[in-house]
Amino acid sequence: MASKYDFDLFVIGGGSGGVRASRMAAQAGARVAIAEEYRFGGTCVIRGCIPKKLFVYASHFAEDFEDARGFGWTIEGAHFDWPTLIANKDKEIARLEGLYRKNVDAAGAVIFDDRAVLKDMHTVHLAKADRDVTAETILIATGGHPSRDTGIAGTELCITSDETFHLKELPKRVVIAGGGYIAVEFAHIFHGLGVDTTLIYRGPKIMRGFDDDLRDALQDSMRGKGIRLLFDQIFTRFEKADAGVRAETSAGKTLEADRIMLAIGREPNAKGLGLEHAGVKLGRKGEIVVDAYSRSSIPNIYAIGDVTDRLNLTPVAIHEAMCFVKTVYGGVPTAPSHELVATAVFSRPEIGTVGMTESQARHTGHAIDVYKSSFRPLKHTLSGRDEKTLMKLVVDQRTDRVLGLHVFGPDAGEMVQLAAIALKMGATKAQFDATVAVHPTAAEELVTMRTKSYAKAP
Ligand SMILES: Cc1cc2nc3c(=O)[nH]c(=O)nc-3n(C[C@H](O)[C@H](O)[C@H](O)COP(=O)(O)OP(=O)(O)OC[C@H]3O[C@@H](n4cnc5c(N)ncnc54)[C@H](O)[C@@H]3O)c2cc1C
C-alpha cells in the first residue's frame, strides 16, 4: 500500500547522528529525506572534533622541537604561520564535508540544503524553499551550540569555539572562560602556538566528572607549562579595550586580552524548531526528552545526539543513530548504551578515561582497590621535559572487575580506546595481570601494576 506521506523518514540535521541515521535508514530500504541548514558533517566535522584535533597537532610542534634537542637535533628558524594552518584546515574540512554529502546521496536519501522546522507531528516546513513535506517518522538531530550565557552584558565582545576556527589572526593574549574539555583543549592549543594564555573557571578545580587525581595532575601540568589558571571567579564586566577586550572578575581582577573565549557549556538546538506545534516535550536545559529508544514524547518523533543532552560526543550520536535505525527499520528494538564510553581530552599530555572514577565507584557502593603509578615517560629521560605520566585502575574488591581506567600521558586517548574493550567485556584485575606486557611502552604499566596503592570502603 502506498504511504500517505512524502517520505518514510525525515531527518533534521546533517551532523554526526543525522548523517549516519539517514544513510543507514535509506540502505535499509526506507524513503529518506534529510535537511541541513549549514554544512554537512555538523559540529564535529565543521567546527568541533576534526578541526580541533588539527589545531592540536599544530600546537604540538613547539614542544616537539624543544624535545628534539635532547636527541641531537638542532632546529633553527622554526616559524609558525596561522593563515597557513587555517587555509589547510579549511581545505580538509571542505573535502570531508563533500564526502559526507556524497555518502548520504549515494545511500539514496533526498538532500535539502535548508532549515527545517516542524509544523505538526508529520509535517516539516522547509524555510528557504518555502514548502512543506510530510513524513511518517521524524528524527531530530540538530545538535547544539556554544552558550554565551554569562549573565552580564558584553558577551558579543567575546568569541566561542565557533569563531576561533576562523580567526584572521592568532591573538597574542587570550583568556578562556570554562573548565570543561573544550576550554582545556583550546588553552593548550593557544599556549602551544605561543599565545599568552589564561584560563578562568568559576569552580575550585577544572574537568568536573573526571577522576580527581587526573584533574590535579592536569592542573599542575598546565601551570608548569605557563598557562595561568584562575579559580573560583566569574566575569562581572566586559568592555572594549584598545587592543581587544578588558574584563573584570568577581575576585576583583582585571584581565585584558586580544580575545576572550567563552567555553562555558553548550545548549541544545531545540529552540525555534516548532517543537511546540507537535507537542514534543523539553527538559530543564531545553533538551528534547527521550526514552531509552530515543523516542520523544510524540511516538513518531525521535531525537538523537547533542539535542538530547545525554552524552555529548560524536561516537555516542552515531551509536544512537544506529540504534534508532535498528529499532525503527530493522525490527529489533535497540536501546543505546551509555555505559563505559571511553573518552579523551586532547590536552598535552592527553587524558584518556573509561569507566568509574574513584569517587563514583565509592559513591555507588563499591569497596575498591586502587592501583596507581606515576612515572617519567622514557622519551623525557633524554628530552629533559619535566612531565609525568599517571595511570590509575579502580578495581571492585568483591568481583575483581576493573571498574575504571584513567590515564594522563602521551597517547592516552589511543590507549583507552583499546582498554575500553577489556572493560566492556568485564575484565578483572587478574586478567589484566595475566596479560603479557608490550615493552618498552607506557601502556605496559596498565598490566604490570601488581601492588595496590590503597583500598577504600564505599
Ligand atoms: C570544539 C568542539 C570540540 C569537540 N571535540 C570532540 C571530540 O574530540 N570528540 C567527540 O566525540 N566529540 C567532540 N565534540 C562534540 C561533537 O562535535 C558532538 O557531540 C557531535 O557533533 C554531536 O552530533 P549531533 O549529530 O548531535 O549534532 P551536530 O554534529 O551538531 O549536527 C547538527 C546539525 O544540525 C544542523 N541543524 C540544526 N538545526 C537545523 C534545522 N532546523 N534544520 C536543518 N539543519 C539544522 C546543524 O547545522 C548541524 O549541522 C566537540 C564539540 C565541539 C564544539
Tab-separated table of N, CA, C and O in Angstrom, residues 225-295:
chain	number	residue	atom	x	y	z
A	225	LYS	N	53.503	24.497	32.462
A	225	LYS	CA	53.787	24.972	31.103
A	225	LYS	C	53.738	26.494	31.012
A	225	LYS	O	54.198	27.088	30.042
A	226	GLY	N	53.045	27.097	31.991
A	226	GLY	CA	52.917	28.555	31.950
A	226	GLY	C	51.519	29.026	31.563
A	226	GLY	O	51.319	30.199	31.229
A	227	ILE	N	50.538	28.118	31.616
A	227	ILE	CA	49.141	28.541	31.401
A	227	ILE	C	48.626	29.040	32.755
A	227	ILE	O	48.709	28.330	33.756
A	228	ARG	N	48.148	30.276	32.765
A	228	ARG	CA	47.688	30.872	34.034
A	228	ARG	C	46.301	30.319	34.362
A	228	ARG	O	45.411	30.341	33.502
A	229	LEU	N	46.089	29.842	35.582
A	229	LEU	CA	44.776	29.308	35.975
A	229	LEU	C	44.187	30.173	37.082
A	229	LEU	O	44.833	30.391	38.110
A	230	LEU	N	42.970	30.660	36.875
A	230	LEU	CA	42.287	31.453	37.895
A	230	LEU	C	41.017	30.718	38.292
A	230	LEU	O	40.181	30.410	37.429
A	231	PHE	N	40.862	30.431	39.584
A	231	PHE	CA	39.716	29.641	40.038
A	231	PHE	C	38.742	30.463	40.872
A	231	PHE	O	39.074	31.544	41.345
A	232	ASP	N	37.564	29.891	41.051
A	232	ASP	CA	36.532	30.445	41.931
A	232	ASP	C	36.176	31.883	41.567
A	232	ASP	O	35.955	32.710	42.449
A	233	GLN	N	36.131	32.179	40.304
A	233	GLN	CA	35.698	33.520	39.895
A	233	GLN	C	35.056	33.496	38.511
A	233	GLN	O	35.332	32.617	37.704
A	234	ILE	N	34.182	34.459	38.314
A	234	ILE	CA	33.494	34.580	37.023
A	234	ILE	C	33.664	36.015	36.524
A	234	ILE	O	34.079	36.895	37.282
A	235	PHE	N	33.324	36.242	35.277
A	235	PHE	CA	33.384	37.604	34.752
A	235	PHE	C	32.225	38.435	35.305
A	235	PHE	O	31.110	37.944	35.431
A	236	THR	N	32.526	39.686	35.619
A	236	THR	CA	31.451	40.573	36.080
A	236	THR	C	31.279	41.758	35.128
A	236	THR	O	30.316	42.504	35.232
A	237	ARG	N	32.202	41.919	34.212
A	237	ARG	CA	32.110	43.063	33.303
A	237	ARG	C	33.014	42.846	32.086
A	237	ARG	O	34.127	42.332	32.225
A	238	PHE	N	32.506	43.192	30.910
A	238	PHE	CA	33.334	43.191	29.698
A	238	PHE	C	33.317	44.589	29.116
A	238	PHE	O	32.263	45.233	29.084
A	239	GLU	N	34.436	45.039	28.610
A	239	GLU	CA	34.411	46.290	27.840
A	239	GLU	C	35.495	46.256	26.772
A	239	GLU	O	36.470	45.503	26.878
A	240	LYS	N	35.282	47.082	25.761
A	240	LYS	CA	36.279	47.156	24.683
A	240	LYS	C	37.565	47.774	25.211
A	240	LYS	O	37.521	48.718	25.987
A	241	ALA	N	38.683	47.259	24.792
A	241	ALA	CA	39.970	47.866	25.150
A	241	ALA	C	40.672	48.243	23.852
A	241	ALA	O	40.219	47.856	22.771
A	242	ASP	N	41.773	48.997	23.955
A	242	ASP	CA	42.479	49.445	22.747
A	242	ASP	C	42.768	48.284	21.818
A	242	ASP	O	42.479	48.323	20.640
A	243	ALA	N	43.363	47.228	22.419
A	243	ALA	CA	43.677	46.077	21.574
A	243	ALA	C	42.931	44.878	22.121
A	243	ALA	O	43.498	44.039	22.798
A	244	GLY	N	41.638	44.828	21.927
A	244	GLY	CA	40.890	43.659	22.365
A	244	GLY	C	39.802	43.948	23.369
A	244	GLY	O	39.031	44.891	23.226
A	245	VAL	N	39.780	43.147	24.425
A	245	VAL	CA	38.693	43.220	25.407
A	245	VAL	C	39.280	43.277	26.808
A	245	VAL	O	40.287	42.625	27.093
A	246	ARG	N	38.632	44.080	27.659
A	246	ARG	CA	39.018	44.111	29.068
A	246	ARG	C	37.876	43.495	29.859
A	246	ARG	O	36.706	43.755	29.576
A	247	ALA	N	38.213	42.691	30.866
A	247	ALA	CA	37.164	42.071	31.668
A	247	ALA	C	37.516	42.173	33.131
A	247	ALA	O	38.692	42.174	33.499
A	248	GLU	N	36.457	42.290	33.950
A	248	GLU	CA	36.676	42.240	35.393
A	248	GLU	C	36.092	40.949	35.923
A	248	GLU	O	35.124	40.431	35.357
A	249	THR	N	36.666	40.462	37.010
A	249	THR	CA	36.169	39.204	37.572
A	249	THR	C	35.626	39.436	38.983
A	249	THR	O	35.919	40.460	39.611
A	250	SER	N	34.866	38.459	39.455
A	250	SER	CA	34.249	38.573	40.784
A	250	SER	C	35.293	38.602	41.895
A	250	SER	O	34.985	38.949	43.027
A	251	ALA	N	36.545	38.237	41.582
A	251	ALA	CA	37.608	38.297	42.605
A	251	ALA	C	38.367	39.627	42.520
A	251	ALA	O	39.431	39.774	43.120
A	252	GLY	N	37.810	40.564	41.729
A	252	GLY	CA	38.408	41.897	41.655
A	252	GLY	C	39.597	41.998	40.712
A	252	GLY	O	40.340	42.973	40.751
A	253	LYS	N	39.770	41.013	39.846
A	253	LYS	CA	40.894	41.052	38.895
A	253	LYS	C	40.450	41.733	37.613
A	253	LYS	O	39.294	41.607	37.189
A	254	THR	N	41.378	42.453	36.985
A	254	THR	CA	41.117	42.998	35.652
A	254	THR	C	42.002	42.242	34.674
A	254	THR	O	43.212	42.126	34.880
A	255	LEU	N	41.369	41.709	33.640
A	255	LEU	CA	42.110	40.938	32.638
A	255	LEU	C	41.942	41.614	31.296
A	255	LEU	O	40.832	42.007	30.930
A	256	GLU	N	43.035	41.731	30.563
A	256	GLU	CA	42.935	42.303	29.228
A	256	GLU	C	43.525	41.315	28.238
A	256	GLU	O	44.565	40.706	28.505
A	257	ALA	N	42.856	41.134	27.123
A	257	ALA	CA	43.359	40.166	26.146
A	257	ALA	C	42.912	40.581	24.751
A	257	ALA	O	41.953	41.343	24.597
A	258	ASP	N	43.612	40.071	23.739
A	258	ASP	CA	43.171	40.335	22.360
A	258	ASP	C	41.838	39.629	22.113
A	258	ASP	O	40.982	40.118	21.408
A	259	ARG	N	41.716	38.443	22.717
A	259	ARG	CA	40.480	37.672	22.565
A	259	ARG	C	40.085	37.061	23.892
A	259	ARG	O	40.941	36.536	24.617
A	260	ILE	N	38.806	37.110	24.184
A	260	ILE	CA	38.273	36.339	25.308
A	260	ILE	C	37.362	35.272	24.718
A	260	ILE	O	36.454	35.578	23.934
A	261	MET	N	37.646	34.032	25.054
A	261	MET	CA	36.872	32.921	24.503
A	261	MET	C	35.974	32.326	25.585
A	261	MET	O	36.452	31.982	26.660
A	262	LEU	N	34.697	32.216	25.273
A	262	LEU	CA	33.765	31.592	26.213
A	262	LEU	C	33.630	30.115	25.874
A	262	LEU	O	33.223	29.762	24.763
A	263	ALA	N	33.995	29.268	26.806
A	263	ALA	CA	33.797	27.821	26.639
A	263	ALA	C	33.069	27.347	27.891
A	263	ALA	O	33.555	26.519	28.645
A	264	ILE	N	31.886	27.935	28.101
A	264	ILE	CA	31.174	27.766	29.374
A	264	ILE	C	30.017	26.782	29.252
A	264	ILE	O	29.129	26.763	30.088
A	265	GLY	N	30.038	25.984	28.200
A	265	GLY	CA	28.998	24.968	28.039
A	265	GLY	C	28.306	25.102	26.694
A	265	GLY	O	28.545	26.059	25.956
A	266	ARG	N	27.471	24.117	26.391
A	266	ARG	CA	26.752	24.130	25.114
A	266	ARG	C	25.265	23.934	25.367
A	266	ARG	O	24.868	23.322	26.347
A	267	GLU	N	24.452	24.511	24.469
A	267	GLU	CA	22.997	24.426	24.622
A	267	GLU	C	22.415	23.662	23.458
A	267	GLU	O	22.877	23.817	22.323
A	268	PRO	N	21.380	22.853	23.728
A	268	PRO	CA	20.771	22.073	22.643
A	268	PRO	C	20.084	22.981	21.615
A	268	PRO	O	19.510	24.016	21.984
A	269	ASN	N	20.154	22.605	20.337
A	269	ASN	CA	19.467	23.361	19.280
A	269	ASN	C	18.017	22.885	19.176
A	269	ASN	O	17.646	22.141	18.262
A	270	ALA	N	17.221	23.300	20.151
A	270	ALA	CA	15.815	22.864	20.146
A	270	ALA	C	14.866	24.048	20.043
A	270	ALA	O	13.679	23.871	19.766
A	271	LYS	N	15.415	25.261	20.228
A	271	LYS	CA	14.559	26.458	20.157
A	271	LYS	C	14.257	26.785	18.705
A	271	LYS	O	15.127	26.638	17.842
A	272	GLY	N	13.057	27.273	18.432
A	272	GLY	CA	12.715	27.724	17.078
A	272	GLY	C	12.536	26.581	16.093
A	272	GLY	O	12.511	26.796	14.885
A	273	LEU	N	12.418	25.362	16.603
A	273	LEU	CA	12.253	24.199	15.714
A	273	LEU	C	10.784	23.852	15.504
A	273	LEU	O	10.475	22.888	14.824
A	274	GLY	N	9.900	24.598	16.132
A	274	GLY	CA	8.460	24.329	16.008
A	274	GLY	C	8.011	23.114	16.806
A	274	GLY	O	6.964	22.532	16.536
A	275	LEU	N	8.825	22.738	17.800
A	275	LEU	CA	8.506	21.520	18.568
A	275	LEU	C	7.159	21.642	19.274
A	275	LEU	O	6.453	20.655	19.465
A	276	GLU	N	6.825	22.901	19.615
A	276	GLU	CA	5.556	23.106	20.326
A	276	GLU	C	4.347	22.762	19.433
A	276	GLU	O	3.309	22.343	19.914
A	277	HIS	N	4.522	22.891	18.091
A	277	HIS	CA	3.407	22.561	17.186
A	277	HIS	C	3.136	21.065	17.172
A	277	HIS	O	2.053	20.626	16.796
A	278	ALA	N	4.171	20.299	17.525
A	278	ALA	CA	3.987	18.843	17.511
A	278	ALA	C	3.786	18.299	18.927
A	278	ALA	O	3.429	17.144	19.099
A	279	GLY	N	4.029	19.135	19.938
A	279	GLY	CA	3.852	18.689	21.329
A	279	GLY	C	5.050	17.958	21.908
A	279	GLY	O	4.922	17.223	22.889
A	280	VAL	N	6.228	18.168	21.329
A	280	VAL	CA	7.439	17.483	21.831
A	280	VAL	C	7.893	18.136	23.143
A	280	VAL	O	8.060	19.356	23.217
A	281	LYS	N	8.099	17.311	24.159
A	281	LYS	CA	8.477	17.835	25.498
A	281	LYS	C	9.971	18.126	25.594
A	281	LYS	O	10.797	17.373	25.089
A	282	LEU	N	10.282	19.235	26.275
A	282	LEU	CA	11.679	19.608	26.513
A	282	LEU	C	12.014	19.461	27.987
A	282	LEU	O	11.134	19.574	28.847
A	283	GLY	N	13.300	19.256	28.268
A	283	GLY	CA	13.760	19.147	29.654
A	283	GLY	C	14.228	20.485	30.196
A	283	GLY	O	14.084	21.523	29.544
A	284	ARG	N	14.859	20.435	31.362
A	284	ARG	CA	15.253	21.642	32.103
A	284	ARG	C	16.235	22.515	31.324
A	284	ARG	O	16.193	23.737	31.383
A	285	LYS	N	17.139	21.889	30.585
A	285	LYS	CA	18.145	22.661	29.840
A	285	LYS	C	17.683	22.983	28.424
A	285	LYS	O	18.466	23.456	27.601
A	286	GLY	N	16.414	22.646	28.123
A	286	GLY	CA	15.899	22.886	26.778
A	286	GLY	C	16.199	21.733	25.837
A	286	GLY	O	16.032	21.825	24.619
A	287	GLU	N	16.652	20.593	26.384
A	287	GLU	CA	16.939	19.422	25.556
A	287	GLU	C	15.665	18.642	25.259
A	287	GLU	O	14.695	18.738	26.017
A	288	ILE	N	15.659	17.874	24.174
A	288	ILE	CA	14.494	17.045	23.874
A	288	ILE	C	14.539	15.819	24.779
A	288	ILE	O	15.546	15.110	24.840
A	289	VAL	N	13.455	15.612	25.490
A	289	VAL	CA	13.390	14.468	26.414
A	289	VAL	C	13.046	13.221	25.607
A	289	VAL	O	12.080	13.224	24.828
A	290	VAL	N	13.844	12.173	25.765
A	290	VAL	CA	13.602	10.931	25.019
A	290	VAL	C	13.597	9.733	25.968
A	290	VAL	O	14.153	9.806	27.065
A	291	ASP	N	13.014	8.619	25.493
A	291	ASP	CA	13.047	7.393	26.303
A	291	ASP	C	14.308	6.587	25.947
A	291	ASP	O	15.168	7.070	25.195
A	292	ALA	N	14.387	5.376	26.444
A	292	ALA	CA	15.599	4.563	26.240
A	292	ALA	C	15.859	4.298	24.756
A	292	ALA	O	16.987	3.996	24.368
A	293	TYR	N	14.814	4.417	23.908
A	293	TYR	CA	14.977	4.130	22.467
A	293	TYR	C	15.072	5.419	21.640
A	293	TYR	O	14.860	5.411	20.433
A	294	SER	N	15.329	6.539	22.294
A	294	SER	CA	15.470	7.851	21.651
A	294	SER	C	14.142	8.379	21.101
A	294	SER	O	14.131	9.227	20.213
A	295	ARG	N	13.027	7.867	21.632
A	295	ARG	CA	11.717	8.336	21.181
A	295	ARG	C	11.276	9.507	22.069
A	295	ARG	O	11.395	9.423	23.300
